[in-house]
Coordinates of C-alpha atoms in Angstrom, one line a residue:
M1 CA 0.0 0.0 0.0
I2 CA 1.1 3.6 -0.5
T3 CA 2.3 5.2 2.8
N4 CA 3.5 8.6 1.6
L5 CA 3.2 10.9 -1.4
S6 CA 5.7 13.8 -1.8
I7 CA 5.3 16.3 -4.6
Q8 CA 7.5 19.3 -5.5
N9 CA 6.9 21.8 -8.3
Y10 CA 4.1 19.8 -10.1
A11 CA 1.2 21.6 -11.8
L12 CA -0.4 23.8 -9.1
I13 CA 1.5 22.2 -6.2
N14 CA 4.6 23.9 -4.8
Q15 CA 5.4 21.3 -2.2
L16 CA 3.4 18.6 -0.6
S17 CA 4.0 15.6 1.6
I18 CA 1.1 13.5 2.9
D19 CA 1.0 10.2 4.7
F20 CA -1.6 7.5 4.0
T21 CA -2.7 4.5 6.1
N22 CA -4.6 1.3 5.4
G23 CA -8.4 1.1 5.4
L24 CA -10.6 3.5 3.5
S25 CA -9.2 7.0 2.8
I26 CA -11.5 9.8 1.5
I27 CA -10.4 12.8 -0.6
T28 CA -12.8 15.7 -1.2
G29 CA -12.5 19.2 -2.5
E30 CA -14.3 21.7 -4.6
T31 CA -14.3 21.3 -8.4
G32 CA -11.0 22.5 -9.8
A33 CA -9.3 22.4 -6.4
G34 CA -6.7 19.9 -7.8
K35 CA -8.0 16.4 -7.1
S36 CA -7.0 15.4 -10.7
I37 CA -3.6 16.8 -10.1
L38 CA -3.0 14.2 -7.3
L39 CA -4.0 11.5 -9.7
G40 CA -1.7 13.0 -12.3
A41 CA 1.2 13.0 -9.9
L42 CA 0.5 9.4 -8.9
G43 CA 0.4 8.4 -12.6
L44 CA 3.6 10.3 -13.2
V45 CA 5.5 8.5 -10.4
L46 CA 4.2 5.2 -11.7
G47 CA 5.4 5.6 -15.2
N48 CA 3.1 7.9 -17.2
R49 CA 4.6 10.1 -19.9
A50 CA 5.7 13.6 -18.8
D51 CA 6.4 16.9 -20.4
L52 CA 7.5 20.4 -19.4
S53 CA 3.9 21.5 -18.9
S54 CA 3.9 19.5 -15.6
L55 CA 6.4 21.9 -14.1
K56 CA 4.9 24.7 -12.0
D57 CA 8.2 26.7 -12.1
T58 CA 9.9 25.8 -15.4
D59 CA 13.3 26.9 -14.0
K60 CA 13.2 24.1 -11.3
K61 CA 12.9 20.4 -11.6
C62 CA 9.7 18.6 -10.6
I63 CA 10.0 15.6 -8.1
V64 CA 7.3 13.2 -7.3
E65 CA 8.1 10.5 -4.7
A66 CA 5.9 7.7 -3.4
Q67 CA 6.6 5.2 -0.6
F68 CA 5.0 1.8 -0.7
S69 CA 4.8 -1.0 1.9
V70 CA 5.2 -4.1 -0.4
V71 CA 5.9 -6.7 2.2
N72 CA 2.6 -8.6 1.4
Y73 CA 2.8 -8.4 -2.4
N74 CA 5.3 -11.2 -3.1
L75 CA 7.4 -8.9 -5.3
K76 CA 11.0 -10.2 -4.5
E77 CA 11.0 -12.3 -7.7
F78 CA 9.9 -9.3 -9.8
F79 CA 12.7 -7.1 -8.3
E80 CA 15.3 -9.8 -9.0
E81 CA 14.1 -10.2 -12.6
N82 CA 14.4 -6.4 -13.2
D83 CA 17.7 -6.1 -11.3
L84 CA 16.3 -3.9 -8.6
D85 CA 17.1 -3.8 -4.9
Y86 CA 14.1 -5.2 -3.0
E87 CA 13.0 -3.3 0.1
D88 CA 9.8 -4.0 2.2
R89 CA 9.4 -0.2 2.1
T90 CA 10.0 0.7 -1.5
I91 CA 10.5 4.2 -2.7
I92 CA 9.7 5.3 -6.3
R93 CA 10.9 8.7 -7.4
R94 CA 10.3 10.5 -10.7
E95 CA 12.1 13.7 -11.7
I96 CA 11.4 16.0 -14.6
L97 CA 14.3 18.4 -15.3
P98 CA 13.8 21.9 -16.8
S99 CA 15.4 20.6 -20.0
G100 CA 12.5 18.2 -20.3
K101 CA 14.5 15.1 -19.5
S102 CA 12.8 12.6 -17.3
R103 CA 14.4 10.2 -14.8
A104 CA 12.9 7.4 -12.7
F105 CA 14.3 5.5 -9.7
V106 CA 13.2 2.5 -7.6
N107 CA 15.0 2.4 -4.3
D108 CA 17.6 4.8 -5.9
T109 CA 18.2 2.4 -8.8
P110 CA 17.5 4.0 -12.2
V111 CA 14.7 2.2 -14.1
T112 CA 13.0 2.5 -17.5
L113 CA 9.4 3.5 -17.9
S114 CA 8.5 0.1 -19.1
A115 CA 9.8 -1.5 -15.9
L116 CA 8.0 1.2 -13.9
N117 CA 4.7 0.5 -15.7
A118 CA 5.2 -3.3 -15.0
L119 CA 5.6 -2.5 -11.3
K120 CA 2.7 -0.1 -11.3
S121 CA 0.1 -2.9 -12.0
K122 CA 1.4 -4.7 -8.9
L123 CA 1.2 -1.7 -6.6
M124 CA -1.9 0.4 -7.5
D125 CA -5.1 0.2 -9.5
I126 CA -6.3 3.7 -10.3
H127 CA -10.0 3.7 -11.4
S128 CA -11.0 6.7 -13.3
Q129 CA -14.0 7.6 -15.5
H130 CA -11.8 6.6 -18.4
Q131 CA -11.4 3.1 -16.9
T132 CA -15.2 2.8 -16.7
L133 CA -15.2 2.9 -20.5
Q134 CA -12.9 -0.1 -20.4
L135 CA -15.8 -2.2 -19.3
S136 CA -16.8 -2.5 -23.0
D137 CA -13.2 -3.6 -23.9
V138 CA -13.0 -7.3 -24.6
D139 CA -9.4 -7.5 -23.2
F140 CA -10.6 -5.9 -20.0
Q141 CA -13.5 -8.3 -19.7
F142 CA -11.2 -11.2 -20.2
S143 CA -8.9 -9.9 -17.5
I144 CA -11.7 -10.0 -15.0
I145 CA -12.7 -13.6 -15.8
D146 CA -9.1 -14.8 -16.0
A147 CA -8.3 -13.2 -12.7
L148 CA -11.2 -15.1 -11.0
A149 CA -10.3 -18.3 -12.9
K150 CA -6.6 -17.9 -11.8
N151 CA -5.6 -18.3 -15.4
Q152 CA -2.5 -16.2 -15.3
A153 CA 0.1 -19.0 -15.2
K154 CA -1.8 -20.9 -17.9
I155 CA -2.1 -17.9 -20.2
A156 CA 1.6 -17.1 -19.7
S157 CA 2.4 -20.7 -20.8
Y158 CA 0.0 -20.4 -23.7
K159 CA 1.6 -17.1 -24.8
R160 CA 5.1 -18.7 -24.8
G161 CA 3.7 -21.6 -26.9
L162 CA 2.0 -19.1 -29.2
R163 CA 5.3 -17.2 -29.8
K164 CA 7.0 -20.5 -30.6
Y165 CA 4.1 -21.6 -32.9
N166 CA 4.2 -18.3 -34.8
S167 CA 8.0 -18.4 -35.1
L168 CA 7.8 -22.0 -36.5
L169 CA 5.1 -20.9 -39.0
K170 CA 7.4 -18.1 -40.2
E171 CA 10.2 -20.6 -40.6
L172 CA 7.9 -22.9 -42.6
R173 CA 6.8 -20.0 -44.9
D174 CA 10.4 -19.0 -45.4
L175 CA 11.3 -22.6 -46.3
K176 CA 8.5 -22.8 -48.8
E177 CA 9.4 -19.5 -50.3
N178 CA 13.1 -20.5 -50.5
Q179 CA 12.2 -23.8 -52.0
E180 CA 10.1 -22.1 -54.7
A181 CA 13.0 -19.7 -55.5
A182 CA 15.5 -22.6 -55.4
N183 CA 13.3 -24.7 -57.7
Q184 CA 13.4 -22.0 -60.4
Q185 CA 17.3 -22.1 -60.2
Y186 CA 17.6 -25.8 -59.6
E187 CA 18.6 -27.0 -63.2
Y188 CA 21.1 -24.2 -63.7
N189 CA 22.6 -24.7 -60.2
L190 CA 22.8 -28.4 -60.8
H191 CA 24.7 -27.8 -64.1
L192 CA 27.1 -25.5 -62.4
F193 CA 27.6 -28.0 -59.6
N194 CA 28.3 -30.9 -61.9
E195 CA 30.9 -28.9 -63.8
L196 CA 32.8 -28.2 -60.6
E197 CA 32.2 -31.7 -59.3
E198 CA 33.7 -33.2 -62.5
A199 CA 36.6 -30.8 -62.4
E200 CA 37.8 -32.3 -59.0
L201 CA 39.8 -29.2 -58.2
Q202 CA 42.6 -29.5 -55.6
N203 CA 44.2 -26.9 -53.3
G204 CA 47.4 -25.5 -54.8
E205 CA 46.8 -27.2 -58.1
Q206 CA 46.7 -24.1 -60.2
E207 CA 50.1 -22.8 -58.9
E208 CA 51.7 -26.2 -59.4
L209 CA 50.4 -26.6 -63.0
E210 CA 51.5 -23.0 -63.9
E211 CA 55.0 -23.8 -62.6
R212 CA 55.2 -27.0 -64.6
L213 CA 53.9 -25.2 -67.7
D214 CA 56.6 -22.5 -67.3
K215 CA 59.2 -25.3 -67.1
L216 CA 58.1 -27.1 -70.2
N217 CA 57.8 -23.9 -72.2
N218 CA 61.5 -23.1 -71.4
I219 CA 62.9 -26.6 -71.6
E220 CA 65.7 -25.8 -74.1
E221 CA 67.1 -23.0 -72.1
I222 CA 66.9 -25.1 -68.9
K223 CA 68.7 -28.0 -70.6
L224 CA 71.4 -25.8 -72.0
N225 CA 72.2 -24.1 -68.7
L226 CA 72.1 -27.3 -66.7
S227 CA 74.6 -28.9 -69.2
E228 CA 76.9 -25.9 -69.0
A229 CA 76.7 -25.8 -65.2
L230 CA 77.5 -29.5 -65.0
Q231 CA 80.5 -29.1 -67.4
I232 CA 81.9 -26.3 -65.2
G233 CA 81.6 -28.6 -62.2
V234 CA 83.1 -31.8 -63.6
N235 CA 85.6 -30.7 -66.3
E236 CA 88.8 -32.7 -65.7
E237 CA 91.1 -29.8 -66.4
V238 CA 89.5 -26.6 -65.1
G239 CA 86.2 -27.9 -63.5
V240 CA 85.2 -26.8 -60.0
Q241 CA 85.7 -30.3 -58.6
T242 CA 89.2 -30.7 -60.1
L243 CA 90.2 -27.3 -58.6
L244 CA 88.8 -28.1 -55.2
N245 CA 90.6 -31.5 -55.2
S246 CA 93.9 -29.8 -55.8
L247 CA 93.2 -27.2 -53.1
E248 CA 92.2 -29.9 -50.6
N249 CA 95.4 -31.9 -51.3
N250 CA 97.6 -28.8 -50.9
L251 CA 96.1 -27.8 -47.5
Q252 CA 96.1 -31.4 -46.3
K253 CA 99.9 -31.5 -46.6
I254 CA 100.4 -28.6 -44.3
S255 CA 97.4 -29.0 -42.0
S256 CA 99.6 -30.7 -39.3
F257 CA 101.8 -27.7 -39.0
S258 CA 99.3 -25.4 -37.3
K259 CA 95.8 -25.1 -36.1
E260 CA 95.1 -22.4 -38.7
Y261 CA 96.0 -24.7 -41.6
E262 CA 94.0 -27.5 -40.1
E263 CA 90.9 -25.2 -40.0
L264 CA 91.4 -24.1 -43.6
H265 CA 91.7 -27.7 -44.7
A266 CA 88.4 -28.6 -42.9
R267 CA 86.6 -25.7 -44.5
I268 CA 87.7 -26.5 -48.0
T269 CA 86.7 -30.1 -47.4
S270 CA 83.2 -28.9 -46.4
V271 CA 83.0 -26.8 -49.5
K272 CA 84.1 -29.8 -51.7
I273 CA 81.4 -32.0 -50.1
E274 CA 78.7 -29.3 -50.8
V275 CA 79.9 -28.9 -54.5
D276 CA 80.0 -32.7 -55.0
D277 CA 76.4 -32.8 -53.8
I278 CA 75.4 -29.9 -56.1
V279 CA 77.0 -31.7 -59.1
T280 CA 75.1 -34.9 -58.3
E281 CA 71.8 -33.0 -58.2
L282 CA 72.8 -31.2 -61.5
E283 CA 73.3 -34.6 -63.1
N284 CA 70.0 -35.8 -61.9
A285 CA 68.2 -32.7 -63.0
N286 CA 69.8 -32.8 -66.4
E287 CA 68.7 -36.4 -66.9
D288 CA 65.1 -35.5 -65.8
V289 CA 64.8 -32.6 -68.3
E290 CA 63.0 -34.0 -71.2
F291 CA 60.4 -32.4 -73.5
N292 CA 57.1 -34.1 -73.4
P293 CA 54.5 -32.7 -75.8
N294 CA 51.7 -34.8 -74.4
E295 CA 52.3 -33.5 -70.8
L296 CA 52.4 -29.9 -72.2
E297 CA 49.0 -30.4 -73.9
E298 CA 47.5 -32.0 -70.7
I299 CA 48.7 -29.1 -68.5
N300 CA 47.4 -26.5 -71.0
D301 CA 44.0 -28.2 -71.2
R302 CA 43.8 -28.5 -67.4
L303 CA 44.7 -24.8 -66.8
Q304 CA 42.4 -23.7 -69.5
L305 CA 39.5 -25.5 -67.7
I306 CA 40.5 -23.8 -64.5
Y307 CA 40.7 -20.4 -66.2
N308 CA 37.3 -20.9 -67.9
L309 CA 35.7 -21.8 -64.6
Q310 CA 37.2 -18.8 -62.8
K311 CA 36.0 -16.5 -65.5
K312 CA 32.5 -18.0 -65.4
H313 CA 32.2 -17.5 -61.7
H314 CA 34.1 -14.2 -61.5
V315 CA 36.8 -15.4 -59.1
A316 CA 40.6 -15.7 -59.3
S317 CA 41.5 -18.8 -57.4
V318 CA 40.8 -22.5 -57.1
E319 CA 39.9 -22.0 -53.4
E320 CA 37.1 -19.6 -54.3
L321 CA 35.8 -22.1 -56.9
Q322 CA 35.8 -24.8 -54.2
K323 CA 33.7 -22.5 -51.9
I324 CA 31.2 -21.9 -54.8
H325 CA 31.2 -25.7 -55.2
E326 CA 30.1 -26.1 -51.6
E327 CA 27.5 -23.4 -51.9
L328 CA 26.0 -25.0 -55.0
S329 CA 26.0 -28.3 -53.2
D330 CA 23.9 -26.8 -50.4
K331 CA 21.5 -25.2 -52.9
V332 CA 21.0 -28.4 -54.9
G333 CA 20.7 -30.4 -51.7
A334 CA 18.2 -28.0 -50.3
V335 CA 15.9 -28.5 -53.3
E336 CA 16.4 -32.3 -53.3
N337 CA 15.9 -32.5 -49.5
A338 CA 13.3 -29.8 -49.2
S339 CA 10.3 -32.1 -48.8
D340 CA 11.9 -33.8 -45.9
I341 CA 12.9 -30.5 -44.2
I342 CA 9.4 -29.1 -44.7
N343 CA 7.8 -32.2 -43.4
K344 CA 9.9 -32.1 -40.3
K345 CA 9.1 -28.5 -39.7
Q346 CA 5.4 -29.2 -40.2
A347 CA 5.6 -32.1 -37.7
E348 CA 7.3 -29.7 -35.2
I349 CA 4.4 -27.2 -35.7
D350 CA 1.8 -29.9 -35.2
E351 CA 3.4 -30.9 -31.9
V352 CA 3.5 -27.3 -30.6
A353 CA -0.1 -26.8 -31.8
S354 CA -1.2 -29.9 -29.9
K355 CA 0.3 -28.6 -26.7
L356 CA -1.3 -25.2 -27.4
D357 CA -4.7 -26.8 -27.8
E358 CA -4.3 -28.6 -24.5
V359 CA -3.4 -25.3 -22.6
A360 CA -6.2 -23.4 -24.4
L361 CA -8.7 -26.0 -23.4
M362 CA -7.7 -25.7 -19.8
I363 CA -8.0 -21.9 -20.0
T364 CA -11.5 -22.3 -21.6
S365 CA -12.6 -24.7 -18.9
A366 CA -11.4 -22.5 -16.1
R367 CA -13.2 -19.5 -17.6
E368 CA -16.5 -21.4 -18.0
S369 CA -16.3 -22.6 -14.4
V370 CA -16.2 -19.1 -12.9
I371 CA -18.8 -17.3 -15.1
P372 CA -21.9 -18.5 -13.2
S373 CA -20.7 -17.3 -9.9
L374 CA -19.4 -14.1 -11.4
Q375 CA -22.8 -13.3 -12.9
K376 CA -24.6 -14.2 -9.6
E377 CA -22.3 -12.0 -7.5
L378 CA -22.5 -9.0 -9.9
E379 CA -26.3 -9.2 -10.0
E380 CA -26.6 -9.4 -6.2
L381 CA -24.3 -6.4 -5.7
L382 CA -26.1 -4.3 -8.3
A383 CA -29.4 -5.1 -6.7
E384 CA -28.0 -3.6 -3.5
L385 CA -26.8 -0.6 -5.5
G386 CA -30.3 0.2 -6.8
M387 CA -30.3 -1.9 -9.9
P388 CA -32.6 -4.9 -8.9
N389 CA -33.3 -5.9 -12.5
A390 CA -29.7 -5.9 -13.7
R391 CA -28.8 -9.1 -15.6
F392 CA -25.6 -10.4 -17.2
A393 CA -25.2 -12.8 -20.1
I394 CA -21.6 -13.8 -20.2
Q395 CA -20.6 -16.6 -22.5
I396 CA -17.4 -18.2 -23.7
N397 CA -17.4 -19.2 -27.4
P398 CA -14.5 -21.5 -28.4
V399 CA -13.0 -20.8 -31.8
N400 CA -10.5 -22.7 -34.0
N401 CA -7.9 -20.0 -34.5
Y402 CA -5.3 -19.0 -31.9
L403 CA -5.9 -15.7 -30.2
S404 CA -3.6 -13.8 -28.0
N405 CA -5.0 -15.2 -24.8
G406 CA -6.5 -18.5 -25.8
K407 CA -9.0 -19.9 -28.3
D408 CA -12.1 -18.1 -27.0
E409 CA -14.3 -15.3 -28.0
L410 CA -16.2 -13.5 -25.2
S411 CA -19.8 -12.3 -25.2
F412 CA -20.3 -9.9 -22.2
L413 CA -23.8 -8.6 -22.5
F414 CA -25.9 -6.6 -20.0
S415 CA -29.5 -5.7 -19.4
A416 CA -30.5 -3.1 -16.8
N417 CA -34.3 -3.4 -17.0
K418 CA -36.7 -6.2 -16.4
G419 CA -37.6 -7.8 -19.8
G420 CA -35.1 -5.6 -21.5
N421 CA -32.9 -6.9 -24.3
F422 CA -29.3 -7.8 -23.6
G423 CA -26.7 -5.6 -25.3
E424 CA -23.1 -4.3 -25.1
L425 CA -22.4 -2.4 -21.9
K426 CA -21.5 0.9 -23.7
K427 CA -24.8 0.8 -25.6
V428 CA -27.3 -0.2 -22.8
A429 CA -25.8 1.2 -19.6
S430 CA -25.7 4.8 -18.5
G431 CA -22.7 6.5 -16.9
G432 CA -24.0 6.0 -13.4
E433 CA -24.8 2.3 -14.1
L434 CA -21.3 1.7 -15.6
S435 CA -19.8 3.2 -12.4
R436 CA -21.8 0.8 -10.2
I437 CA -20.9 -2.1 -12.5
M438 CA -17.2 -1.3 -12.2
L439 CA -17.4 -1.0 -8.4
S440 CA -19.2 -4.4 -8.2
I441 CA -16.5 -5.9 -10.4
K442 CA -13.7 -4.5 -8.2
K443 CA -15.5 -5.8 -5.2
V444 CA -15.7 -9.3 -6.6
L445 CA -12.1 -9.2 -7.6
S446 CA -11.0 -8.0 -4.2
E447 CA -12.6 -11.1 -2.6
N448 CA -11.0 -13.5 -5.0
T449 CA -7.6 -12.0 -5.9
Q450 CA -4.9 -10.0 -4.1
L451 CA -5.5 -6.5 -5.6
P452 CA -3.0 -3.7 -4.9
T453 CA -4.1 -0.4 -3.5
I454 CA -7.1 0.8 -5.4
I455 CA -8.1 4.5 -6.0
F456 CA -11.7 5.3 -7.1
D457 CA -12.0 8.7 -8.8
E458 CA -15.6 9.7 -8.4
I459 CA -17.1 6.3 -9.0
D460 CA -20.2 7.6 -7.3
T461 CA -21.1 9.7 -10.4
G462 CA -24.8 9.6 -11.1
V463 CA -25.9 8.2 -7.7
S464 CA -27.3 9.6 -4.5
G465 CA -29.4 8.7 -1.5
E466 CA -29.4 5.1 -0.2
V467 CA -27.4 3.9 -3.2
S468 CA -24.5 6.1 -2.1
N469 CA -24.6 4.5 1.4
K470 CA -24.4 1.1 -0.3
I471 CA -21.4 2.2 -2.3
A472 CA -19.7 3.4 0.8
K473 CA -20.5 0.0 2.5
I474 CA -18.9 -1.9 -0.4
M475 CA -15.8 0.3 -0.2
Q476 CA -15.6 -0.3 3.5
D477 CA -15.8 -4.0 3.0
M478 CA -13.1 -3.9 0.4
S479 CA -10.9 -1.8 2.7
A480 CA -10.8 -4.6 5.3
N481 CA -8.4 -6.5 3.0
M482 CA -6.8 -3.7 1.1
Q483 CA -6.1 0.0 1.0
V484 CA -8.9 1.9 -0.7
I485 CA -8.7 5.6 -1.6
T486 CA -11.7 7.3 -3.1
I487 CA -12.2 10.8 -4.5
T488 CA -15.9 11.6 -3.9
H489 CA -18.4 14.5 -3.9
L490 CA -21.0 12.7 -1.8
P491 CA -21.1 13.3 1.9
Q492 CA -22.6 9.8 2.6
I493 CA -19.4 8.3 1.2
A494 CA -17.0 10.9 2.7
S495 CA -18.3 10.2 6.2
K496 CA -17.4 6.4 6.0
G497 CA -13.7 6.9 5.6
N498 CA -11.1 5.9 8.3
Q499 CA -9.3 9.1 7.3
H500 CA -10.3 12.2 5.3
Y501 CA -8.2 14.4 3.2
K502 CA -9.1 17.7 1.6
V503 CA -7.7 19.2 -1.6
Y504 CA -7.9 23.0 -1.6
K505 CA -6.6 26.0 -3.5
Y506 CA -5.0 29.1 -2.0
D507 CA -3.4 32.3 -3.4
E508 CA 0.0 33.5 -2.3
E509 CA 1.7 36.5 -3.8
G510 CA -0.7 36.5 -6.7
V511 CA -0.1 32.9 -7.6
T512 CA -2.7 30.1 -7.1
S513 CA -1.5 26.8 -5.7
S514 CA -3.1 23.6 -4.5
N515 CA -2.5 21.6 -1.4
L516 CA -3.8 18.5 0.4
K517 CA -4.2 18.1 4.2
L518 CA -5.5 15.4 6.6
L519 CA -8.6 16.7 8.3
T520 CA -9.2 16.5 12.1
Q521 CA -12.5 15.2 13.4
E522 CA -13.8 18.8 13.8
E523 CA -12.6 19.7 10.3
R524 CA -14.4 16.7 8.9
V525 CA -17.7 17.8 10.4
V526 CA -17.3 21.2 8.7
E527 CA -16.2 19.7 5.3
I528 CA -19.2 17.2 5.3
A529 CA -21.6 19.9 6.4
E530 CA -20.4 22.1 3.5
M531 CA -20.9 19.2 1.1
L532 CA -24.4 18.9 2.5
G533 CA -25.5 22.5 2.5
G534 CA -22.8 24.7 1.0
K535 CA -20.5 27.3 2.5
D536 CA -23.2 28.9 4.6
L537 CA -23.2 26.4 7.4
S538 CA -26.5 25.7 9.1
E539 CA -27.1 24.0 12.4
S540 CA -29.0 21.3 10.6
A541 CA -26.1 20.7 8.2
I542 CA -23.7 20.4 11.0
T543 CA -26.0 18.1 12.9
H544 CA -26.5 15.9 9.8
A545 CA -22.7 15.8 9.3
K546 CA -22.2 14.6 12.8
E547 CA -24.9 11.9 12.4
L548 CA -23.2 10.7 9.2
L549 CA -19.8 10.6 10.9
N550 CA -21.3 8.7 13.9

């Protein structure tokens, strides 16, 4: 429940701090005194959009802060999911800076407006005249029935399944569209694939073939230079080997005379060994060099195939052709295996749909089970509120398609008069009747679910006399289990509160401002007397006010 509301620089309010307690709290005040401003401030701190027009003084920031006792709301899991620090006494603060920038905090942790709005539904239900119009909204009607049917967990499960189902349907559509496009390209892709498959391209093949081709095209020059090099190495008179043999013999003869000569002899021996090895390789290379016109033709044909494929696919390497080969394999395989893939996806969809149907059936059954008692309770409450002939015709109609909250359509019809035809609420119920219907619904919900703090904004519109006493009694009953705050213009209701607040205007230095104060018992007598008879207080009005309070 809300325990304190603090407002600075908002609309007509300079500064305000007011405490609230449990039970039934009454707020009264003259028309235009600022009762709507309080609701606006509460809406702001709970996530409503804000703009600079909310600032009383546009040079200063606006701050609205609300404290809530949340110990009985089971909100620890919500706080953990939203990475917020849980406190039994939670403080929500909203700031609007002169620049227009808005900030929100929960227990001093910055939060987004979406998170704040999610928290709002768990803390406070603000009933306004606008919300009365929601009675004709199917989603709102479903929310009433599902709250009584305790369908929240089942609907959450259904929605997860529905998201999965819709995702799978999209995947199936994409598969079919891709298959259709692939079918159109299949023959061409298969031709391209077979070309690359038959080519049997190998990594590094192109470079190796180009090197071999270069060698064959220059075979005569290679043969000539190898022969000359070999002759230089092995010539008996002036060849490198002959000269090195002589040099080695000379140094061997003197190597024993000093360490220096010994090292020179070792070095020339090492050089001689290396030259002998080179000569051997030259001999082998010279023997291997042979012009083969068939090999030249084969290499030219192979390279031409590779070049043609590269030109066709606009690439410059065998590796890129191999990648295209893999891609074509996937495209061809996708078409050839498409039926199996589509059938598997359809089977997956059918399985999810079967589970969805099971959950939807449980949701439908739970809804149908609570409707008779809901109709009975609403009709009994409305009879107390001066509508003895009110009747509801609420019916669940199962459908085949998947809706956002199950597989049901809802018919929520109403008749206010005996023998009258049933019709949509917005067409057959007056404003005052809609207010009483909404109050009755909130009463039923409060008995069957854990509602947060509820604020009624002039829900007594269009009623008077004994009916107003009944409305007050219903609010009193509701306040036994929850915090109820009501803005009213009826003295019969104002007198039933556990505490009574008054909104009033005052002028200071030529500027009009609004404020809210908790009334003493004596002040309550005066306020209710004025509500009964106007500003000119009479003894009878004061006496009547005291009787109401007693």
